[in-house]
CSV table of C-alpha atoms in Angstrom, one decimal:
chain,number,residue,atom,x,y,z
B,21,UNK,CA,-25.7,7.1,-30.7
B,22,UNK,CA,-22.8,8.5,-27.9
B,23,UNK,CA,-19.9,6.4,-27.6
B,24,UNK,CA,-19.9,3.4,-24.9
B,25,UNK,CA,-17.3,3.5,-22.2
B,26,UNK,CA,-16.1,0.1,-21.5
B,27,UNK,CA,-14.3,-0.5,-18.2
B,28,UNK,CA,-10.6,-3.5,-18.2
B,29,UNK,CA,-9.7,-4.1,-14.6
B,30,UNK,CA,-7.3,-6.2,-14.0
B,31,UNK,CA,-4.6,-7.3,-11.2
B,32,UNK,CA,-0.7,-5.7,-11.9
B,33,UNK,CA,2.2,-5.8,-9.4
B,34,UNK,CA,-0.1,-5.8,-6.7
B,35,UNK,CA,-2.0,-3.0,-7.9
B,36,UNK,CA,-5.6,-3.1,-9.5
B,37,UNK,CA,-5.5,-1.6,-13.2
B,38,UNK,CA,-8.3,0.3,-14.3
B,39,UNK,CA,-8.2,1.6,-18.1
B,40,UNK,CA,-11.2,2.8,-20.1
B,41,UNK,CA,-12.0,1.4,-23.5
B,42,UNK,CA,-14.2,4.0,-25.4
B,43,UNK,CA,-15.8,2.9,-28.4
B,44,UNK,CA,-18.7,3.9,-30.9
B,45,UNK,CA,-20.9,0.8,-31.8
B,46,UNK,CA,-22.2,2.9,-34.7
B,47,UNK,CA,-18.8,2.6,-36.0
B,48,UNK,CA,-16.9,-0.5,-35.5
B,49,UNK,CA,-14.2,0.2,-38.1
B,50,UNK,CA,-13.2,3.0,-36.1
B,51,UNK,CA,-10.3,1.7,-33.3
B,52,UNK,CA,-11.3,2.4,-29.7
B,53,UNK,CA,-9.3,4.7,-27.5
B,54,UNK,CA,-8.3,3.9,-24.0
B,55,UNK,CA,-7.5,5.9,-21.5
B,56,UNK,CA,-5.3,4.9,-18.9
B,57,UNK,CA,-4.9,5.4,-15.0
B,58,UNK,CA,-1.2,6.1,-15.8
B,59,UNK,CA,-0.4,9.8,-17.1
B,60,UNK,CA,3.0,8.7,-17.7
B,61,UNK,CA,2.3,5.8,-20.0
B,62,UNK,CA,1.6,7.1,-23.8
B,63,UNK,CA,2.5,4.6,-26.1
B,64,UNK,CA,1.6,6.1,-29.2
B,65,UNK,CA,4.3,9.0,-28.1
B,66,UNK,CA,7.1,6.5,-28.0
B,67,UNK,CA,8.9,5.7,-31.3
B,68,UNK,CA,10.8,3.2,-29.4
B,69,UNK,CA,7.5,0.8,-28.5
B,70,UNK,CA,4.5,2.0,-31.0
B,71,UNK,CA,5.5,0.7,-34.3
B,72,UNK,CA,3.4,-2.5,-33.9
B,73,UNK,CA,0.4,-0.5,-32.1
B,74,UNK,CA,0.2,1.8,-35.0
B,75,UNK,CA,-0.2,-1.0,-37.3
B,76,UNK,CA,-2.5,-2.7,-35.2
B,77,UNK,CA,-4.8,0.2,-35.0
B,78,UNK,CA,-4.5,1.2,-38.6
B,79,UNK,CA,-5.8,-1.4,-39.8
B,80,UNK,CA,-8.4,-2.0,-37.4
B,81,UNK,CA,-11.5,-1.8,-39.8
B,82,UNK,CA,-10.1,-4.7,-42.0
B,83,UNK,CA,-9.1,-7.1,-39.2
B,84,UNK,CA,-11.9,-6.5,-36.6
B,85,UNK,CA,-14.8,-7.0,-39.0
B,86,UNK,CA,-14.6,-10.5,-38.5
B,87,UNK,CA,-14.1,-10.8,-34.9
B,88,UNK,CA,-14.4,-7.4,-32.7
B,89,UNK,CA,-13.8,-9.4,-29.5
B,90,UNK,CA,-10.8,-11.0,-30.6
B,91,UNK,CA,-9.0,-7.6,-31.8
B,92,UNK,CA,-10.2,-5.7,-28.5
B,93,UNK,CA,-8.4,-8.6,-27.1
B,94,UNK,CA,-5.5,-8.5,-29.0
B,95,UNK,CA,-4.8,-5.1,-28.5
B,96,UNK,CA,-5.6,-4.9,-24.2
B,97,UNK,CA,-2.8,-7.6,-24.4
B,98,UNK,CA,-0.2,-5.5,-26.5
B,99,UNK,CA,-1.0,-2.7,-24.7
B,100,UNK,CA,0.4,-4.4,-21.2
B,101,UNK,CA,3.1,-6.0,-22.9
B,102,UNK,CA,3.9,-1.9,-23.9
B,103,UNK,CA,3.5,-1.2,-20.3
B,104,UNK,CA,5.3,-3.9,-18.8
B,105,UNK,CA,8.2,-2.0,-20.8
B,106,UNK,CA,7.4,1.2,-20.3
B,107,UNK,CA,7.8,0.5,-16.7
B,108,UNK,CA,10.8,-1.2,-16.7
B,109,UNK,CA,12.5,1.7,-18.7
B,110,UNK,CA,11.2,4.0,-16.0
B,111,UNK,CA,13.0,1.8,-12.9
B,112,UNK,CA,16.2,1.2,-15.2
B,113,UNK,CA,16.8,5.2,-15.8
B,114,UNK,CA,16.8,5.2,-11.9
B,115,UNK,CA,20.2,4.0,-12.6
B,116,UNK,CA,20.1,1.7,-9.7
B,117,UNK,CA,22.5,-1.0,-9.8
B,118,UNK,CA,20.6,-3.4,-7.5
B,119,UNK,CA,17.3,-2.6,-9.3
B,120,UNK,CA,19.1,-3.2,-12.6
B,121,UNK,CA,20.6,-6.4,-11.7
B,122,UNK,CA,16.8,-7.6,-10.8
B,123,UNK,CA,15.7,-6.2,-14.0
B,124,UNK,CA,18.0,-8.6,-15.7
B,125,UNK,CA,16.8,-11.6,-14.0
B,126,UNK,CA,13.6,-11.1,-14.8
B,127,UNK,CA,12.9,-13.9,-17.6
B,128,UNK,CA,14.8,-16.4,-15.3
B,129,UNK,CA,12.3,-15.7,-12.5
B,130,UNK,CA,9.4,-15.9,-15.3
B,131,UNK,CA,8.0,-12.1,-13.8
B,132,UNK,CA,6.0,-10.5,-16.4
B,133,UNK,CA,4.7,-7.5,-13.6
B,134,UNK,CA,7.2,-4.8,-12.6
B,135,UNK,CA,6.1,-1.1,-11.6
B,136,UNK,CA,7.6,1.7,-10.2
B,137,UNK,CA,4.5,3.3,-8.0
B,138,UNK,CA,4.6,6.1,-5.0
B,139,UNK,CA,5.0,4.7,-1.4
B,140,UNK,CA,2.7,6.5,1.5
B,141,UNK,CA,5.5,8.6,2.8
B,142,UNK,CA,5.9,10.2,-1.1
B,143,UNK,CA,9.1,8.1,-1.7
B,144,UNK,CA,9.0,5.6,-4.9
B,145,UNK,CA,8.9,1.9,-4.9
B,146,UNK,CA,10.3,-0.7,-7.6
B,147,UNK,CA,7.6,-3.4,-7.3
B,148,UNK,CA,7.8,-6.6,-9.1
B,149,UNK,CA,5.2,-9.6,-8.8
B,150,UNK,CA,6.9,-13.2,-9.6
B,151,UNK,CA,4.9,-16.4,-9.5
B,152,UNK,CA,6.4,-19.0,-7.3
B,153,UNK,CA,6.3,-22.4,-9.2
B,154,UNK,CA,4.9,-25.1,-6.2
B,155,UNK,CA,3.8,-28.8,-6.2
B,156,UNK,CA,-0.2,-28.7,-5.9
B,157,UNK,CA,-0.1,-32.6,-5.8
B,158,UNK,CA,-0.6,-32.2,-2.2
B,159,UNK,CA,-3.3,-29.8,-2.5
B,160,UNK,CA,-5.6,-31.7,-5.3
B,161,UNK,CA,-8.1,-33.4,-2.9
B,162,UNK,CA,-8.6,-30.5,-1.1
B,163,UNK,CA,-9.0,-28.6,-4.3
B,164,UNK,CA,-11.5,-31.2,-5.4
B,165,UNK,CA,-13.5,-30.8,-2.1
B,166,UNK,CA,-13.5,-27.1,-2.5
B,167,UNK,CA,-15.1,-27.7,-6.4
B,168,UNK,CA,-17.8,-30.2,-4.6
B,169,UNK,CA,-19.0,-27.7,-2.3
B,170,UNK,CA,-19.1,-24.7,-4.4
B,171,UNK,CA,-20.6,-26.9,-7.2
B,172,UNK,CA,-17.8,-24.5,-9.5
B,173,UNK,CA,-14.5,-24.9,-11.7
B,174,UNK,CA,-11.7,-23.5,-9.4
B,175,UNK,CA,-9.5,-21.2,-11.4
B,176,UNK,CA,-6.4,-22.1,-11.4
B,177,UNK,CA,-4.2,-19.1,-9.8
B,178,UNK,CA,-0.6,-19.4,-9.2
B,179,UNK,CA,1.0,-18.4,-6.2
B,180,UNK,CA,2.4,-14.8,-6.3
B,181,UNK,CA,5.6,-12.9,-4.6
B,182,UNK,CA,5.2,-9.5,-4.4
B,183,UNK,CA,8.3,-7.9,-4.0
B,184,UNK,CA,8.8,-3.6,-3.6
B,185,UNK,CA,12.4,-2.3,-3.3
B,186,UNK,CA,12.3,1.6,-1.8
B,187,UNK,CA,14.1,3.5,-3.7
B,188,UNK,CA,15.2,7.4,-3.2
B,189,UNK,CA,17.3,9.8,-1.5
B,190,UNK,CA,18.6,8.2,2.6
B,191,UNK,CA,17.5,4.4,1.3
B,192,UNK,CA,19.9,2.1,0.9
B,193,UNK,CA,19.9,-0.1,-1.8
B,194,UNK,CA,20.9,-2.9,0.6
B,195,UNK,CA,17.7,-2.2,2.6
B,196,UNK,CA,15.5,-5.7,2.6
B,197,UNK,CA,12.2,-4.9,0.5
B,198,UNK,CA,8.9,-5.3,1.6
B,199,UNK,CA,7.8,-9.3,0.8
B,200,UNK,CA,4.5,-10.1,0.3
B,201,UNK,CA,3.0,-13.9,-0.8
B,202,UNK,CA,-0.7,-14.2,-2.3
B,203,UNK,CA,-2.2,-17.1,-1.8
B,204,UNK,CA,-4.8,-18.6,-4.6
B,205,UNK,CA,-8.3,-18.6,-3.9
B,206,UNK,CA,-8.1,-22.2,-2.7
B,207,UNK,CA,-5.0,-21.7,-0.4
B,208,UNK,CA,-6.9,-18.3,1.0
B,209,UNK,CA,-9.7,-20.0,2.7
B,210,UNK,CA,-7.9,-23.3,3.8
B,211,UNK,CA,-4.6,-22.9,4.9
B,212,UNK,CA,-2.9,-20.6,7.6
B,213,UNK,CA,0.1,-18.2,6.0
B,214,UNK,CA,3.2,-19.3,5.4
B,215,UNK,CA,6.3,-17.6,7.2
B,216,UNK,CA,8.7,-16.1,4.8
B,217,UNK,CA,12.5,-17.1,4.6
B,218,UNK,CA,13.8,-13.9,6.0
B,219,UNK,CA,15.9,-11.3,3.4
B,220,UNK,CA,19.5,-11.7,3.4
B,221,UNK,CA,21.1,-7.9,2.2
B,222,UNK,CA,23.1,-9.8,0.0
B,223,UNK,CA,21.0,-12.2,-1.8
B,224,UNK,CA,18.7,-11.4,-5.2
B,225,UNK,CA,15.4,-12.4,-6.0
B,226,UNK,CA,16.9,-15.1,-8.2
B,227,UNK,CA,18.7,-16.4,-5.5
B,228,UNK,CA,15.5,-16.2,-3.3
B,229,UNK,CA,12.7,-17.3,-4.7
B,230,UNK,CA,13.7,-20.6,-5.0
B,231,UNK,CA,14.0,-20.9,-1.3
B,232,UNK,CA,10.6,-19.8,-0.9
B,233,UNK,CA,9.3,-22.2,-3.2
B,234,UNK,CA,11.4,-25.0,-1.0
B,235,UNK,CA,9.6,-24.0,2.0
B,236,UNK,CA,6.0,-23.1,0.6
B,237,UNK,CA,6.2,-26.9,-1.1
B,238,UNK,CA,6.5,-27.9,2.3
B,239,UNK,CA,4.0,-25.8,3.5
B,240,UNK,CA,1.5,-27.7,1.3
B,241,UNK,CA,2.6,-31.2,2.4
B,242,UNK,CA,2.0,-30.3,6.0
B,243,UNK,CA,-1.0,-28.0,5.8
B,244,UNK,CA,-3.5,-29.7,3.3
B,245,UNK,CA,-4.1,-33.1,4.6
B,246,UNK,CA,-5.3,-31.1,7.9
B,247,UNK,CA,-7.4,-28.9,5.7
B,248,UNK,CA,-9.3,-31.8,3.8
B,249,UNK,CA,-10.0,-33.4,7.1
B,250,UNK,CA,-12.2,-30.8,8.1
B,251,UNK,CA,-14.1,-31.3,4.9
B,252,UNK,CA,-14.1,-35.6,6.1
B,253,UNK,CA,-15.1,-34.5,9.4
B,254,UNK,CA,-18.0,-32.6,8.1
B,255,UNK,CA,-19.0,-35.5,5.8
B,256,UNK,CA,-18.4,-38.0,8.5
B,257,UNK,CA,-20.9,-36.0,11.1
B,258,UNK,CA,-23.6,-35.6,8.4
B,259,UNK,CA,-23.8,-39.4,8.0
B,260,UNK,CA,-24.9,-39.8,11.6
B,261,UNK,CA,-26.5,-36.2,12.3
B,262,UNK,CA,-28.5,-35.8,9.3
B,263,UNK,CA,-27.4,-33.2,6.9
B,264,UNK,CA,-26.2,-29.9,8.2
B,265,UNK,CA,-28.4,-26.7,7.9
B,266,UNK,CA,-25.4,-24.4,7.5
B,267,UNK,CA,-21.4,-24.9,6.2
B,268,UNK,CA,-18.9,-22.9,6.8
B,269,UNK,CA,-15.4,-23.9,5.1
B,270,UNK,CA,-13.3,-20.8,5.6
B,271,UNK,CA,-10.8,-22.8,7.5
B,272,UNK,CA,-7.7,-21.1,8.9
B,273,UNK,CA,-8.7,-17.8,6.7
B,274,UNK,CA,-5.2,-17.0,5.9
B,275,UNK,CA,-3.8,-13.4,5.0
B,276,UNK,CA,-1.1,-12.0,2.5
B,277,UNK,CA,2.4,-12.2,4.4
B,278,UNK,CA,3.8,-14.2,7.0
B,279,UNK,CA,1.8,-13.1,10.0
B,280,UNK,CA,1.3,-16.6,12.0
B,281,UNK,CA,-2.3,-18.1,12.2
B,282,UNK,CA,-3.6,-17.4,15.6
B,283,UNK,CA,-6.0,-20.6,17.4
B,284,UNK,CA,-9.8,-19.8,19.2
B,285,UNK,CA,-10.8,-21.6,22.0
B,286,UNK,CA,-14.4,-20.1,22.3
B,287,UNK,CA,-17.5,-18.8,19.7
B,288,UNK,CA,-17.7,-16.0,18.4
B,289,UNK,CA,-19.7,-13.9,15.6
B,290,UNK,CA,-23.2,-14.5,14.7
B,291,UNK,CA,-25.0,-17.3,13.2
B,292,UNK,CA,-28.2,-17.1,10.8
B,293,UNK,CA,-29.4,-20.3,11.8
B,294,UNK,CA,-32.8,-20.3,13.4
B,295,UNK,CA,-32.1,-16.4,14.2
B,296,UNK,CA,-29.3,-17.9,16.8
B,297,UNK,CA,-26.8,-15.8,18.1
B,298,UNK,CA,-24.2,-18.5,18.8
B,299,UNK,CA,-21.5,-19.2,16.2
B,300,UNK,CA,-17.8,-19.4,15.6
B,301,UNK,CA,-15.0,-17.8,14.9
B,302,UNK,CA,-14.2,-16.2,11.7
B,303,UNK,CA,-10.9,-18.2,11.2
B,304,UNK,CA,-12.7,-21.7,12.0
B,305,UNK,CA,-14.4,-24.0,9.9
B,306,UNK,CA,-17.8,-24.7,11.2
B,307,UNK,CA,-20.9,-26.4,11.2
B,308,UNK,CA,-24.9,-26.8,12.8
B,309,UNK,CA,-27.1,-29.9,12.8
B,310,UNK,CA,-30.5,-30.3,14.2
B,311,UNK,CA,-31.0,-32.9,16.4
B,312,UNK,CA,-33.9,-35.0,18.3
B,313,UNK,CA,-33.7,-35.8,21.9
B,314,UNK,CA,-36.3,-37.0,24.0
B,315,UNK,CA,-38.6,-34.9,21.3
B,316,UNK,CA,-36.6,-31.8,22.5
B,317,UNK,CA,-35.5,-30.1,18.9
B,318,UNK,CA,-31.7,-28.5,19.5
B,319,UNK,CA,-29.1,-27.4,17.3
B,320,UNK,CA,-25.3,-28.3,17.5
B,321,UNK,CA,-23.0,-26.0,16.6
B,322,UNK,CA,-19.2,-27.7,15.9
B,323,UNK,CA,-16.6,-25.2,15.2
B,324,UNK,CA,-13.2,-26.6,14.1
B,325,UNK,CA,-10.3,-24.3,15.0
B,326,UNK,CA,-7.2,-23.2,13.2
B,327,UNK,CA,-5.1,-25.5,15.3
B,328,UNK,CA,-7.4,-28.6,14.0
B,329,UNK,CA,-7.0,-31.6,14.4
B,330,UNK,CA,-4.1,-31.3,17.0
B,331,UNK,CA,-6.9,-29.3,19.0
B,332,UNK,CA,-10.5,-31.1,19.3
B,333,UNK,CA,-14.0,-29.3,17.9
B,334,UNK,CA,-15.5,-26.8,19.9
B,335,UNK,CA,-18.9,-28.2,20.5
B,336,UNK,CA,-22.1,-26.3,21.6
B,337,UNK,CA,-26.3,-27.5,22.0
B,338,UNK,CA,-28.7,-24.5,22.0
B,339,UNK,CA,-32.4,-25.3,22.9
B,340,UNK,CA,-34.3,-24.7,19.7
B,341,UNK,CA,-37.7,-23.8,21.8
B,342,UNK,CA,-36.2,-21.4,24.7
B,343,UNK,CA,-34.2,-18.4,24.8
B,344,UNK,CA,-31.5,-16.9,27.4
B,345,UNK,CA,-28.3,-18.0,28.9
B,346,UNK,CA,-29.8,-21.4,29.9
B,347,UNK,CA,-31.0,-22.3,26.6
B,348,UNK,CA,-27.3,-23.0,25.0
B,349,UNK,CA,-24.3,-25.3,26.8
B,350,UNK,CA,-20.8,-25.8,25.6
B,351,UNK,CA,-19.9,-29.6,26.0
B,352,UNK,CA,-16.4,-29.6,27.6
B,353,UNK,CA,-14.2,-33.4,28.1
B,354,UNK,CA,-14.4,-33.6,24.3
B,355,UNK,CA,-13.3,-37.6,23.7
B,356,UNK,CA,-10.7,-36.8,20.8
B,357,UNK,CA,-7.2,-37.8,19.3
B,358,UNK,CA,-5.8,-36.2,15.8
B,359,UNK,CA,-4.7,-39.6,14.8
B,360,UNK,CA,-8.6,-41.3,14.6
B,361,UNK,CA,-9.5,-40.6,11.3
B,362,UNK,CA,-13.0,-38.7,10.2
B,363,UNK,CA,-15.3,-41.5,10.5
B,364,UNK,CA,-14.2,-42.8,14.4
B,365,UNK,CA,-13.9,-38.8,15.1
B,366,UNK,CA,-17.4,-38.6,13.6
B,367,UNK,CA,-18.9,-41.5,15.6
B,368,UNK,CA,-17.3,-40.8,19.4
B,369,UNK,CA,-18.6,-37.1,19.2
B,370,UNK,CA,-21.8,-38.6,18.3
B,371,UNK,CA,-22.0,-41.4,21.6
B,372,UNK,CA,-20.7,-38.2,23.5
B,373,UNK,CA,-23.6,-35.8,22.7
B,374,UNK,CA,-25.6,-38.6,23.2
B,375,UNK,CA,-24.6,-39.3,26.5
B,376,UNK,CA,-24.2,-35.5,27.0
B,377,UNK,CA,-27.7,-34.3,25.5
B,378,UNK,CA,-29.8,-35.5,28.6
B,379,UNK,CA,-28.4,-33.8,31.8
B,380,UNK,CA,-27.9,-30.4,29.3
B,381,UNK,CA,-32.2,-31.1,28.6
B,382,UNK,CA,-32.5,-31.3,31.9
B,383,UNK,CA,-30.0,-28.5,33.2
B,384,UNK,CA,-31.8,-26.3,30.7
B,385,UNK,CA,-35.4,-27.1,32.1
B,386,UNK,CA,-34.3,-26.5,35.4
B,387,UNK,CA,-32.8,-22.7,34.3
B,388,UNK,CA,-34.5,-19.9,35.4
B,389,UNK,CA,-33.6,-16.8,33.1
B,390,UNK,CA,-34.3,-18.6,30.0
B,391,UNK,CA,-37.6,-18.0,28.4
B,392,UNK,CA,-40.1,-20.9,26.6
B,393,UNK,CA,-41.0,-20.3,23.2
């Protein structure tokens, strides 16, 4: 039997690893090889760093017999530990004094990810990824709602800085470095970025970081009660307009960085319901209910934008049996205040499509371009 090639991905200073782990299932005493995506990493080369990977490996038959999965394991893990080193050997013989000084902070910021990589231009980057510690008390609800709906465990991710100094020949080693915050999956789909504290040439990423923790903590306070209101909302709507046919929690879709969250104020994108081409925008939270008036079936689309709840739902009726631009109406004179909470904002956007729903039946039956199905 050939030998089985066994792929370990995994995220690294903002950089996906990719090493292969070749074995032979024939023989499991045998230790497996890896090959890495790094020709400059070869621990077994460097006297300095290999004395506990030889011993690991060379005795491999006796201690793997038992448990294969947990050697494999144990060794993937002292393999990054050995390149966590053997990267920050290769950004300390840059002889660097501001990357040196960062180098040195390191176990006070609790970063276990550095890298020295190539930039676009050919220059070389010192990049170090540093989890910022923040208070998810705020957050807990709307990480509960988020397990509710995707019937799943959410993984608990923390918060990441990703920070790359430029180094080289013309770059000063005052020059701010590019900044770069990951949210967790949670934080992704809910809430809009966060601004970054600008870079002051003189400050260090010890001194930093703790500012940005400051500010993201209150980032949370302010941003998740607005985001588990849309998830209220939606709960609030189904208990008067029957349960929705389609969901759509992305909420303010943020990115990586500090760009701002931008608002909509009309649909866009496409919609699977019914084969309807009405939806929402892809930053908005968003929902469709069918309803029954006068025996006339139509769908309502409610699209909750970024700016939610300062800014009222985007509501829409489409005519389930005719087609055109008369078969669909966006209500506009939305009854609405951010400080009702989710069941009175539930039950005045029902009495208003109520009241609304007739004169849009009859404005539709009176259309001429829209076709009956």
């Amino acid at each position: 039997m050939e030998a089985r090639c066994l792929v370990y991905k995994r995220q690294y200073a903002n950089r996906s690893l990719q090493w292969h782990v070749v074995h032979d299932p024939c023989n499991p005493q045998q230790a497996p090889d890896v090959v890495f995506d790094d020709v400059t990493f070869n621990p077994l080369l460097d006297p300095l760093i290999s004395t506990e990977l030889v011993q690991m490996l060379s005795s491999w038959g006796s201690t793997s017999s038992s448990n294969p999965t947990s050697s494999l394991t144990a060794m993937l893990e002292l393999l990054l530990s050995l390149y966590m080193q053997h990267q920050k050997e290769k950004i300390a013989a840059l002889q660097d004094d501001r990357l040196l000084f960062e180098l040195a902070m390191l176990e006070d910021l609790g970063c276990s990810e550095v890298l020295l990589s190539a930039a676009a231009d050919g220059s070389q980057q010192a990049c170090f990824s540093i989890p910022v510690e923040a208070d998810l008390a705020p957050a807990q609800r709307l990480i509960d709602c988020l397990q509710q709906q995707q019937q799943q465990q959410q993984e608990r991710q923390p918060f990441m800085l990703h920070v790359a100094f430029r180094v080289g020949r013309g770059v000063s080693s005052h020059a701010a470095p590019e900044l770069q915050l990951q949210y967790p999956h949670f934080a992704e789909q809910q809430l809009p970025p966060l601004s970054l504290p600008s870079w002051d040439p003189q400050t260090s990423l010890v001194e930093y970081v703790p500012h940005l923790a400051e500010r993201l903590n209150k980032h949370l306070q302010d941003s998740c009660p607005a985001a588990v209101l849309r998830f209220d909302l939606v709960k609030a709507l189904a208990g008067v307009f029957g349960h929705p046919l389609e969901v759509n929690m992305q909420g303010s879709s943020a990115v990586k960085g500090s760009a701002a969250a931008g608002s909509s104020s009309s649909f866009a994108g496409t919609s699977s319901s019914m084969g309807r081409a009405k939806t929402f925008s892809s930053s908005s939270s968003s929902a469709v209910f069918q309803l029954q008036f006068d025996q006339q079936p139509l769908l309502l689309f409610v699209e909750m934008p970024p700016s939610f709840p300062a800014e009222a739902p985007l509501l829409l009726l489409q005519s389930m049996r005719r087609m055109g631009p008369d078969s669909c109406a966006a209500l506009s004179n939305i009854p609405w205040s951010p400080r009702w909470d989710a069941a009175e904002m539930a039950a005045r956007l029902f009495n208003f499509v109520k009241q609304q729903a007739p004169g849009i039946l009859k404005d539709m039956e009176g259309g001429s371009s829209g076709a009956a199905l």
